[in-house]
């Protein structure tokens, strides 16, 4: 045995002892990751949450160092190695927990390594010290990496770097922050050609593509990248809380908090529970309901979502980690890899809307190797029971959502060019070659590159006369910033990829509570009450970018609606729902969930039919409101919004008529004062892919949508400055500034590529054109089933109820819904007596 091999055997023995001290045994996928690291390879580690992915990535660099320093007795006398590992995490909230995890291994192995974090929350003094003397391992975010790359000494800062780990890669993939990470990795590979890059992922459908995006275009001499899957079993138990009674005519949220008592019983049986909701508004409602009904929970229950002040969130996380909290009601703010070992139960309120999301949340419980992950699903309306059965079936079949990567976002590229220029400067041809090693810009054309260079040097032509847009110059062939002010503004704007139009919420006499969307506060007047951060608050005044409040003595108030609440069924879950409905149509009710909704589905079959794969159900009915047409593609709300608008536009174009449209995850409704009286041939024409892009752009206010989308693009690209910390501009100010630039480009520079990007993002993100076109293409091969029902069916009722809710007050809406329920139940009773 060679000396190197014998040293590695000793290293393996140390690692085995490290695992044995915890009562663990390394999994085969962890050994595979360590071997791949030793071979100099990069790769992606994909394993269920709680299986030890972090140690699979972290121990590789530690073992390499131990191999090079085989005498443990000498370690205490050695200085801390220079920056060797960069650990990128998508959330600042994860940085603290990740740092502690990495430090624990270093301490137990008694290595002279130092581990620190660097995020937007890190003190300026610590950041300055780190730039002078970096730790051996640095935990940071994509934004902080870009900031580090913007300093002149950046190449020297990373000169000893051997490994980059990108944690929760599935969360970054498919986002501009993911592209920002790709560009940062390309810069590091340029300086460190042998750099090893490893990604960690728990729930992802397109693994090969995710690996390709992570590693970029590898060097010819580099070992092939590895995809390492954790095949070790991780037991996942999905249970559903079945209501004692089930309405035949449900609507979204009709169960509300009626299942509060059994949820509390489940919380009391467990040691620590996370209650996940899909929206921050729902989180506030459930927290208030729990505290109001069970005041003895005070001090044992907390609220956690992304708009709560970071200091308050950190305190909640510490109490949760220490086992001082019995329950936390939260949103996706606790979805990701934080290890809260005391958590032994997760409760999901409402449909998860996606397979991966449920798996991710379930993995928050039993977050250790060999432990069982448990999740209890609580429906907020009857059809969510079908979705719970569907998501269980999809998980068993391995049908997990993919995260398609972004392609050539030029606003991120423009930001990166300025970042690199602030750092070491760049030669255009050399940086172009580097940028093309990324997946996002692999096919960047010479013309696009020339445009990007022109944009950062003179604003793209139309803004040439304005000095603030002449950011870079290359009199000697090396692009550098034209002024110190450009550098200052740029460094303060790097984080704008994640910015939203938010206001700070603070008590009048001090104490920050968090942030809230400006559009919600704009609708309130002083004295109005709203629920936030677990309190009923009264708005006092809005000054600059802060909403000042005081606690209200009242027990209720309006609940903020955040833009993030527009969540739709994923393609995988929608397909799995179709499979469940097909089983019910065939008379197979194989799960407790389907058995609970059996009377509802049987009524649907009697009055109309249950839609099956391979067919599109179209129902028509008449009520006091007019003539209703319900179409059920089961493709998700965004697609249905686009379809309903498209069909209404095509109908009105041929024959002028009054139509209103509304969509949910299951289908859409068209309401008209006169019957549509459409044949199958008519529907085929209106649901055709012919001239799709042209018609979509015509039926929506595409220009206005693009103008609003351009605000975010302009902010990322550095066209508008959001303001200094503590004096941020309001969203409407940013919109006005970006809108003015949009109009200037549209009039004087119509070929500006950022305009094209804005239109493309509207089509892809807001209108979901790709999925819309795929849905229409599928409909072309489906049987159309036209049914005249004469009344609202169980499938139609929730669409009608949701549309009605947008038109009347809550009190009027409840009265109207209950009246319609009674009418439909009376019809059903008459049928039973026949």
XYZ file of C-alpha atoms in Angstrom, residues 328 336 411 451 469 693 754:
7
model
C -44.586 27.277 14.714
C -35.294 24.800 3.293
C -30.121 42.277 -17.096
C -25.110 45.069 -27.148
C -25.305 55.380 -17.616
C -48.738 34.427 -29.681
C -34.072 44.619 -22.440
